PDB file of C-alpha atoms in Angstrom:
ATOM      1  CA  MET A   1      27.376   3.916  18.929  1.00 38.00           C
ATOM      2  CA  ARG A   2      27.982   1.465  21.718  1.00 42.00           C
ATOM      3  CA  LEU A   3      28.063  -2.240  20.905  1.00 40.00           C
ATOM      4  CA  GLU A   4      24.923  -2.974  22.883  1.00 42.00           C
ATOM      5  CA  ASP A   5      23.021  -0.202  21.094  1.00 43.00           C
ATOM      6  CA  HIS A   6      23.866  -1.790  17.767  1.00 44.00           C
ATOM      7  CA  HIS A   7      22.550  -5.224  18.698  1.00 42.00           C
ATOM      8  CA  VAL A   8      19.517  -4.380  20.842  1.00 54.00           C
ATOM      9  CA  ALA A   9      16.596  -2.879  18.941  1.00 67.00           C
ATOM     10  CA  ARG A  10      14.857  -0.692  21.522  1.00 83.00           C
ATOM     11  CA  ARG A  11      11.421   0.709  20.809  1.00 89.00           C
ATOM     12  CA  ARG A  12      11.666   4.067  19.067  1.00 93.00           C
ATOM     13  CA  PHE A  13       9.194   6.907  19.472  1.00 94.00           C
ATOM     14  CA  LEU A  14       8.894  10.095  17.456  1.00 95.00           C
ATOM     15  CA  VAL A  15       8.510  13.366  19.356  1.00 94.00           C
ATOM     16  CA  GLU A  16       7.949  16.915  18.148  1.00 90.00           C
ATOM     17  CA  GLN A  17      11.238  18.115  19.577  1.00 88.00           C
ATOM     18  CA  ALA A  18      14.083  17.114  21.854  1.00 90.00           C
ATOM     19  CA  ARG A  19      16.028  19.928  23.461  1.00 88.00           C
ATOM     20  CA  ASP A  20      17.711  21.004  26.669  1.00 90.00           C
ATOM     21  CA  GLY A  21      18.304  17.359  27.503  1.00 93.00           C
ATOM     22  CA  ALA A  22      14.623  16.421  27.605  1.00 94.00           C
ATOM     23  CA  ALA A  23      11.665  15.385  25.448  1.00 95.00           C
ATOM     24  CA  GLU A  24       7.952  14.758  25.835  1.00 92.00           C
ATOM     25  CA  LEU A  25       5.753  12.112  24.228  1.00 94.00           C
ATOM     26  CA  ARG A  26       2.050  12.980  24.084  1.00 91.00           C
ATOM     27  CA  GLY A  27      -1.211  11.671  22.712  1.00 88.00           C
ATOM     28  CA  GLU A  28      -1.854   8.107  21.580  1.00 89.00           C
ATOM     29  CA  ASP A  29       1.818   7.138  21.672  1.00 90.00           C
ATOM     30  CA  ALA A  30       2.079   8.274  25.299  1.00 92.00           C
ATOM     31  CA  ARG A  31      -1.066   6.339  26.226  1.00 90.00           C
ATOM     32  CA  HIS A  32       0.295   3.225  24.506  1.00 89.00           C
ATOM     33  CA  LEU A  33       3.614   3.537  26.305  1.00 90.00           C
ATOM     34  CA  ALA A  34       1.951   4.120  29.672  1.00 87.00           C
ATOM     35  CA  ARG A  35      -0.929   1.622  29.516  1.00 87.00           C
ATOM     36  CA  VAL A  36       0.201  -1.138  27.158  1.00 88.00           C
ATOM     37  CA  LEU A  37       3.972  -1.151  27.623  1.00 87.00           C
ATOM     38  CA  ARG A  38       3.600  -0.073  31.272  1.00 90.00           C
ATOM     39  CA  ALA A  39       6.559   2.282  31.116  1.00 87.00           C
ATOM     40  CA  GLU A  40       8.191   3.223  34.405  1.00 91.00           C
ATOM     41  CA  PRO A  41      10.807   5.829  35.337  1.00 94.00           C
ATOM     42  CA  GLY A  42      14.281   4.545  34.576  1.00 94.00           C
ATOM     43  CA  GLN A  43      13.328   2.487  31.514  1.00 93.00           C
ATOM     44  CA  GLN A  44      15.190   3.336  28.323  1.00 94.00           C
ATOM     45  CA  TYR A  45      13.850   3.916  24.810  1.00 94.00           C
ATOM     46  CA  GLU A  46      14.990   5.667  21.666  1.00 95.00           C
ATOM     47  CA  ILE A  47      13.612   9.097  20.854  1.00 94.00           C
ATOM     48  CA  ALA A  48      13.756  10.761  17.424  1.00 95.00           C
ATOM     49  CA  ASP A  49      12.692  14.310  16.620  1.00 94.00           C
ATOM     50  CA  GLY A  50      13.085  14.385  12.837  1.00 92.00           C
ATOM     51  CA  GLU A  51      16.696  15.528  13.027  1.00 92.00           C
ATOM     52  CA  ALA A  52      18.472  13.205  15.454  1.00 94.00           C
ATOM     53  CA  VAL A  53      18.040  10.037  17.511  1.00 96.00           C
ATOM     54  CA  TYR A  54      18.725   9.788  21.241  1.00 96.00           C
ATOM     55  CA  LEU A  55      18.915   7.124  23.886  1.00 96.00           C
ATOM     56  CA  ALA A  56      16.497   8.402  26.523  1.00 95.00           C
ATOM     57  CA  GLU A  57      15.368   7.426  30.001  1.00 95.00           C
ATOM     58  CA  VAL A  58      11.795   7.758  31.193  1.00 95.00           C
ATOM     59  CA  SER A  59      11.532  10.502  33.811  1.00 94.00           C
ATOM     60  CA  SER A  60       7.815  10.476  34.520  1.00 94.00           C
ATOM     61  CA  VAL A  61       4.683   8.729  33.285  1.00 93.00           C
ATOM     62  CA  ALA A  62       1.205  10.254  33.139  1.00 89.00           C
ATOM     63  CA  LYS A  63      -1.914   9.183  31.253  1.00 82.00           C
ATOM     64  CA  ASP A  64      -1.308  11.447  28.259  1.00 87.00           C
ATOM     65  CA  CYS A  65       2.328  12.462  28.633  1.00 92.00           C
ATOM     66  CA  VAL A  66       5.595  10.607  29.138  1.00 94.00           C
ATOM     67  CA  THR A  67       8.713  12.690  29.760  1.00 94.00           C
ATOM     68  CA  PHE A  68      12.266  11.600  28.992  1.00 96.00           C
ATOM     69  CA  ARG A  69      15.772  12.569  29.958  1.00 95.00           C
ATOM     70  CA  LEU A  70      18.146  12.387  26.989  1.00 96.00           C
ATOM     71  CA  LEU A  71      21.178  10.249  27.761  1.00 96.00           C
ATOM     72  CA  GLU A  72      23.186  10.318  24.520  1.00 95.00           C
ATOM     73  CA  LYS A  73      22.914  10.977  20.831  1.00 94.00           C
ATOM     74  CA  LEU A  74      22.866   7.818  18.711  1.00 94.00           C
ATOM     75  CA  ASP A  75      24.140   7.184  15.216  1.00 91.00           C
ATOM     76  CA  ALA A  76      21.439   7.876  12.628  1.00 87.00           C
ATOM     77  CA  PRO A  77      22.666   7.360   9.047  1.00 84.00           C
ATOM     78  CA  PRO A  78      20.910   9.639   6.539  1.00 86.00           C
ATOM     79  CA  ALA A  79      18.573   8.203   3.934  1.00 88.00           C
ATOM     80  CA  PRO A  80      20.468   6.921   0.874  1.00 92.00           C
ATOM     81  CA  LEU A  81      18.258   8.962  -1.470  1.00 96.00           C
ATOM     82  CA  ARG A  82      15.715  11.736  -1.062  1.00 97.00           C
ATOM     83  CA  LEU A  83      12.774  10.134  -2.848  1.00 98.00           C
ATOM     84  CA  THR A  84       9.474  11.823  -3.591  1.00 98.00           C
ATOM     85  CA  LEU A  85       6.764   9.364  -4.543  1.00 98.00           C
ATOM     86  CA  PHE A  86       4.045  10.929  -6.675  1.00 98.00           C
ATOM     87  CA  ALA A  87       1.349   8.259  -6.509  1.00 98.00           C
ATOM     88  CA  ALA A  88      -1.872   8.492  -8.507  1.00 97.00           C
ATOM     89  CA  LEU A  89      -4.900   8.241  -6.256  1.00 97.00           C
ATOM     90  CA  ILE A  90      -6.380   4.760  -5.953  1.00 96.00           C
ATOM     91  CA  LYS A  91      -8.953   3.166  -3.642  1.00 94.00           C
ATOM     92  CA  PHE A  92      -8.209   4.399  -0.144  1.00 94.00           C
ATOM     93  CA  ASP A  93      -7.597   1.014   1.496  1.00 95.00           C
ATOM     94  CA  ARG A  94      -4.879   0.363  -1.087  1.00 96.00           C
ATOM     95  CA  PHE A  95      -3.513   3.890  -0.861  1.00 97.00           C
ATOM     96  CA  GLU A  96      -3.178   3.474   2.900  1.00 97.00           C
ATOM     97  CA  TRP A  97      -1.135   0.315   2.306  1.00 98.00           C
ATOM     98  CA  LEU A  98       0.995   2.284  -0.154  1.00 98.00           C
ATOM     99  CA  VAL A  99       1.623   5.009   2.443  1.00 98.00           C
ATOM    100  CA  GLU A 100       2.582   2.428   5.067  1.00 98.00           C
ATOM    101  CA  LYS A 101       5.043   0.564   2.845  1.00 98.00           C
ATOM    102  CA  ALA A 102       6.560   3.641   1.183  1.00 98.00           C
ATOM    103  CA  THR A 103       7.222   4.980   4.685  1.00 98.00           C
ATOM    104  CA  GLU A 104       8.918   1.750   5.739  1.00 97.00           C
ATOM    105  CA  LEU A 105      11.111   1.851   2.637  1.00 97.00           C
ATOM    106  CA  GLY A 106      12.270   5.389   3.392  1.00 96.00           C
ATOM    107  CA  ALA A 107      10.419   7.724   1.016  1.00 98.00           C
ATOM    108  CA  ALA A 108      10.921  11.358   2.009  1.00 97.00           C
ATOM    109  CA  THR A 109       7.624  12.601   0.565  1.00 98.00           C
ATOM    110  CA  ILE A 110       4.418  10.884  -0.550  1.00 98.00           C
ATOM    111  CA  ALA A 111       2.236  13.063  -2.772  1.00 97.00           C
ATOM    112  CA  PRO A 112      -1.182  11.898  -4.034  1.00 97.00           C
ATOM    113  CA  VAL A 113      -1.884  12.802  -7.667  1.00 97.00           C
ATOM    114  CA  ASN A 114      -5.296  13.102  -9.291  1.00 96.00           C
ATOM    115  CA  ALA A 115      -4.893  11.285 -12.620  1.00 96.00           C
ATOM    116  CA  ALA A 116      -7.431  11.134 -15.448  1.00 96.00           C
ATOM    117  CA  ARG A 117      -8.349   7.552 -14.541  1.00 94.00           C
ATOM    118  CA  SER A 118      -8.404   8.043 -10.772  1.00 94.00           C
ATOM    119  CA  GLU A 119     -11.942   7.415  -9.566  1.00 90.00           C
ATOM    120  CA  LYS A 120     -14.119  10.510  -9.472  1.00 88.00           C
ATOM    121  CA  GLY A 121     -14.276  12.150  -6.083  1.00 89.00           C
ATOM    122  CA  LEU A 122     -11.058  10.657  -4.740  1.00 91.00           C
ATOM    123  CA  ALA A 123      -9.129  13.946  -4.869  1.00 88.00           C
ATOM    124  CA  GLU A 124     -11.719  15.818  -2.807  1.00 88.00           C
ATOM    125  CA  ALA A 125     -12.137  12.953  -0.364  1.00 90.00           C
ATOM    126  CA  ALA A 126      -8.355  12.637  -0.055  1.00 90.00           C
ATOM    127  CA  ARG A 127      -8.182  16.012   1.686  1.00 87.00           C
ATOM    128  CA  LYS A 128     -10.205  14.507   4.526  1.00 89.00           C
ATOM    129  CA  ARG A 129      -7.912  11.475   4.638  1.00 92.00           C
ATOM    130  CA  ALA A 130      -4.643  13.384   4.943  1.00 92.00           C
ATOM    131  CA  GLU A 131      -4.569  13.284   8.737  1.00 93.00           C
ATOM    132  CA  ARG A 132      -5.192   9.527   8.753  1.00 95.00           C
ATOM    133  CA  TRP A 133      -2.377   9.038   6.232  1.00 96.00           C
ATOM    134  CA  ARG A 134      -0.057  11.103   8.428  1.00 96.00           C
ATOM    135  CA  ARG A 135      -0.918   8.896  11.387  1.00 95.00           C
ATOM    136  CA  ILE A 136      -0.196   5.765   9.366  1.00 97.00           C
ATOM    137  CA  ALA A 137       3.122   7.280   8.267  1.00 97.00           C
ATOM    138  CA  HIS A 138       3.931   8.213  11.861  1.00 96.00           C
ATOM    139  CA  GLU A 139       3.301   4.686  13.142  1.00 95.00           C
ATOM    140  CA  SER A 140       5.208   3.112  10.240  1.00 96.00           C
ATOM    141  CA  SER A 141       8.146   5.465  10.832  1.00 96.00           C
ATOM    142  CA  GLN A 142       8.420   4.292  14.426  1.00 94.00           C
ATOM    143  CA  GLN A 143       8.208   0.653  13.364  1.00 93.00           C
ATOM    144  CA  ALA A 144      10.871   1.169  10.680  1.00 94.00           C
ATOM    145  CA  ARG A 145      13.059   3.156  13.110  1.00 93.00           C
ATOM    146  CA  ARG A 146      13.180   6.261  10.980  1.00 95.00           C
ATOM    147  CA  VAL A 147      14.433   9.602  12.277  1.00 95.00           C
ATOM    148  CA  GLY A 148      11.167  11.229  11.207  1.00 95.00           C
ATOM    149  CA  PRO A 149       8.042  10.571   9.151  1.00 96.00           C
ATOM    150  CA  PRO A 150       7.699  11.393   5.460  1.00 97.00           C
ATOM    151  CA  GLU A 151       5.874  14.491   4.361  1.00 96.00           C
ATOM    152  CA  ILE A 152       2.361  13.693   3.135  1.00 95.00           C
ATOM    153  CA  GLY A 153       1.546  16.182   0.398  1.00 89.00           C
ATOM    154  CA  ALA A 154      -1.856  17.585  -0.513  1.00 89.00           C
ATOM    155  CA  PRO A 155      -3.617  16.071  -3.546  1.00 92.00           C
ATOM    156  CA  GLN A 156      -2.375  17.713  -6.729  1.00 95.00           C
ATOM    157  CA  SER A 157      -2.931  17.592 -10.453  1.00 96.00           C
ATOM    158  CA  LEU A 158      -0.686  15.710 -12.815  1.00 97.00           C
ATOM    159  CA  ALA A 159       0.524  19.028 -14.239  1.00 97.00           C
ATOM    160  CA  GLU A 160       1.662  20.110 -10.765  1.00 97.00           C
ATOM    161  CA  ALA A 161       3.459  16.810 -10.222  1.00 98.00           C
ATOM    162  CA  LEU A 162       5.186  17.017 -13.601  1.00 98.00           C
ATOM    163  CA  ALA A 163       6.550  20.462 -12.687  1.00 98.00           C
ATOM    164  CA  ALA A 164       8.435  19.047  -9.688  1.00 97.00           C
ATOM    165  CA  THR A 165      12.222  19.179  -9.765  1.00 96.00           C
ATOM    166  CA  ALA A 166      14.590  16.365  -8.794  1.00 97.00           C
ATOM    167  CA  GLY A 167      17.967  15.059  -9.867  1.00 97.00           C
ATOM    168  CA  PHE A 168      16.279  12.009 -11.405  1.00 98.00           C
ATOM    169  CA  ARG A 169      12.647  11.845 -12.511  1.00 98.00           C
ATOM    170  CA  TYR A 170      11.107   8.488 -13.401  1.00 98.00           C
ATOM    171  CA  PHE A 171       7.662   7.967 -14.919  1.00 97.00           C
ATOM    172  CA  LEU A 172       6.415   4.420 -14.356  1.00 97.00           C
ATOM    173  CA  ASP A 173       4.754   3.245 -17.582  1.00 95.00           C
ATOM    174  CA  GLU A 174       2.813  -0.006 -17.926  1.00 90.00           C
ATOM    175  CA  GLN A 175       3.067   0.043 -21.708  1.00 89.00           C
ATOM    176  CA  PRO A 176       5.788  -2.058 -23.429  1.00 87.00           C
ATOM    177  CA  GLY A 177       8.868  -0.281 -24.697  1.00 89.00           C
ATOM    178  CA  PRO A 178      10.363   1.835 -21.883  1.00 95.00           C
ATOM    179  CA  LEU A 179      13.735   0.989 -20.391  1.00 96.00           C
ATOM    180  CA  PRO A 180      13.628  -1.275 -17.304  1.00 97.00           C
ATOM    181  CA  LEU A 181      13.865   0.833 -14.164  1.00 97.00           C
ATOM    182  CA  ALA A 182      16.991  -0.957 -12.927  1.00 96.00           C
ATOM    183  CA  ALA A 183      18.729  -0.175 -16.222  1.00 96.00           C
ATOM    184  CA  ALA A 184      17.764   3.516 -16.004  1.00 97.00           C
ATOM    185  CA  ILE A 185      19.523   4.007 -12.660  1.00 97.00           C
ATOM    186  CA  PRO A 186      22.928   5.710 -13.010  1.00 95.00           C
ATOM    187  CA  PRO A 187      26.107   3.686 -12.250  1.00 95.00           C
ATOM    188  CA  ALA A 188      27.028   3.315  -8.586  1.00 93.00           C
ATOM    189  CA  ALA A 189      29.978   5.669  -8.929  1.00 91.00           C
ATOM    190  CA  GLU A 190      27.590   8.441  -9.971  1.00 93.00           C
ATOM    191  CA  ARG A 191      25.187   8.076  -7.025  1.00 94.00           C
ATOM    192  CA  SER A 192      25.460   9.876  -3.691  1.00 92.00           C
ATOM    193  CA  ARG A 193      23.434  10.619  -0.560  1.00 90.00           C
ATOM    194  CA  GLU A 194      22.893  14.146  -1.848  1.00 94.00           C
ATOM    195  CA  ASP A 195      20.848  12.827  -4.782  1.00 97.00           C
ATOM    196  CA  SER A 196      17.119  13.368  -5.117  1.00 98.00           C
ATOM    197  CA  ALA A 197      14.670  11.409  -7.221  1.00 98.00           C
ATOM    198  CA  ALA A 198      10.990  11.681  -8.090  1.00 98.00           C
ATOM    199  CA  LEU A 199       8.910   8.653  -8.997  1.00 98.00           C
ATOM    200  CA  LEU A 200       5.512   9.024 -10.662  1.00 98.00           C
ATOM    201  CA  THR A 201       3.209   5.998 -10.528  1.00 98.00           C
ATOM    202  CA  GLY A 202      -0.168   5.570 -12.199  1.00 96.00           C
ATOM    203  CA  PRO A 203      -3.775   4.796 -11.237  1.00 96.00           C
ATOM    204  CA  GLU A 204      -5.592   1.474 -11.412  1.00 92.00           C
ATOM    205  CA  GLY A 205      -6.690   2.117 -15.002  1.00 90.00           C
ATOM    206  CA  GLY A 206      -3.257   3.188 -16.186  1.00 93.00           C
ATOM    207  CA  TRP A 207      -2.175   6.427 -17.843  1.00 96.00           C
ATOM    208  CA  THR A 208      -3.955   7.988 -20.809  1.00 97.00           C
ATOM    209  CA  GLU A 209      -1.968   8.697 -23.959  1.00 96.00           C
ATOM    210  CA  ALA A 210      -2.223  12.410 -23.221  1.00 98.00           C
ATOM    211  CA  GLU A 211      -0.768  11.941 -19.732  1.00 97.00           C
ATOM    212  CA  ARG A 212       2.007   9.770 -21.098  1.00 96.00           C
ATOM    213  CA  ALA A 213       2.890  12.375 -23.712  1.00 97.00           C
ATOM    214  CA  ALA A 214       2.798  15.175 -21.109  1.00 98.00           C
ATOM    215  CA  ALA A 215       5.216  13.333 -18.813  1.00 98.00           C
ATOM    216  CA  ILE A 216       7.695  12.711 -21.615  1.00 96.00           C
ATOM    217  CA  ALA A 217       7.391  16.315 -22.833  1.00 98.00           C
ATOM    218  CA  ALA A 218       8.138  17.511 -19.277  1.00 98.00           C
ATOM    219  CA  GLY A 219      11.400  15.551 -19.282  1.00 97.00           C
ATOM    220  CA  TRP A 220      10.423  12.572 -17.155  1.00 98.00           C
ATOM    221  CA  MET A 221      12.044   9.268 -18.108  1.00 98.00           C
ATOM    222  CA  PRO A 222       9.517   6.493 -18.837  1.00 98.00           C
ATOM    223  CA  VAL A 223      10.560   3.226 -17.174  1.00 98.00           C
ATOM    224  CA  SER A 224       9.140  -0.276 -16.866  1.00 97.00           C
ATOM    225  CA  LEU A 225       8.906  -2.985 -14.221  1.00 96.00           C
ATOM    226  CA  GLY A 226       8.547  -5.787 -16.739  1.00 93.00           C
ATOM    227  CA  PRO A 227       5.776  -7.598 -18.584  1.00 92.00           C
ATOM    228  CA  LEU A 228       3.581  -8.606 -15.641  1.00 91.00           C
ATOM    229  CA  ILE A 229       0.515  -6.496 -14.865  1.00 90.00           C
ATOM    230  CA  LEU A 230       0.867  -5.260 -11.281  1.00 94.00           C
ATOM    231  CA  ARG A 231      -1.663  -3.545  -9.072  1.00 96.00           C
ATOM    232  CA  ALA A 232      -1.018   0.184  -8.840  1.00 96.00           C
ATOM    233  CA  GLU A 233       0.113   0.014  -5.215  1.00 97.00           C
ATOM    234  CA  THR A 234       2.361  -2.993  -5.868  1.00 97.00           C
ATOM    235  CA  ALA A 235       4.056  -1.235  -8.773  1.00 97.00           C
ATOM    236  CA  ALA A 236       4.619   1.915  -6.710  1.00 98.00           C
ATOM    237  CA  ILE A 237       6.234   0.045  -3.824  1.00 98.00           C
ATOM    238  CA  LEU A 238       8.334  -2.194  -6.064  1.00 98.00           C
ATOM    239  CA  ALA A 239       9.684   0.794  -7.988  1.00 98.00           C
ATOM    240  CA  ALA A 240      10.380   2.771  -4.814  1.00 98.00           C
ATOM    241  CA  GLY A 241      12.191  -0.240  -3.356  1.00 97.00           C
ATOM    242  CA  VAL A 242      14.340  -0.671  -6.467  1.00 98.00           C
ATOM    243  CA  LEU A 243      15.463   2.968  -6.331  1.00 98.00           C
ATOM    244  CA  LEU A 244      16.123   3.180  -2.602  1.00 97.00           C
ATOM    245  CA  HIS A 245      17.933  -0.161  -2.516  1.00 96.00           C
ATOM    246  CA  ALA A 246      20.161   0.813  -5.441  1.00 96.00           C
ATOM    247  CA  TRP A 247      21.317   4.012  -3.724  1.00 96.00           C
ATOM    248  CA  TRP A 248      21.744   2.257  -0.385  1.00 94.00           C
ATOM    249  CA  ALA A 249      23.783  -0.591  -1.909  1.00 92.00           C
ATOM    250  CA  SER A 250      26.049   1.810  -3.794  1.00 89.00           C
ATOM    251  CA  GLN A 251      26.986   3.532  -0.530  1.00 82.00           C
ATOM    252  CA  LEU A 252      28.190   0.236   0.963  1.00 79.00           C
ATOM    253  CA  GLU A 253      30.744  -0.313  -1.799  1.00 67.00           C
TER     254      GLU A 253
END
């Protein structure tokens, strides 16, 4: 990476693919670039296609399509941890905030879970919200300068979530007794970029005893964020941040 690339934060846009030295930006992002940012041929932006990041120069500008010429591949460090956030469904305005912030933090997958105390009807309605959540994740990924957006999973049952595999599986429990999350993270010497983790966070009414017992029986580690009572979306983002920051910090040592 050139020195100027490191210090100047150019706008980054996500495209479906970049190949043969070119890329296209379509839809709302192209209209924003053309009408609001008034892009012109010769201007430079960053382009990411989910696999790599490029410095690119605008070749042409149309109402719904902006084309780029790829100039060079830029450094794009991988995520410190492949984190899947299994988040119990909550009111949609709060779940949208959760999607936005989990994307900014670097979650690889965000999967809504229908818990016993999730409001009735949320799981069915969530299927109609998936595209909106993907758009929020797309916009947040560009803002956070990610290489690509997280996967937004379909709503699933708690049993399906508990069957997921990962190197580390943490079950966020609001009840007193579980180990603090920070204390449950393995020592820095035992962490690597190849690690995967799953984090399961509860609904606004908390977990039932049956759900708690099922998670423990499935091998998930119950963990705590302390004695304060947090909103469901706050707890999810705090826990995700603790995990991702721990793996990132260990790779700087």
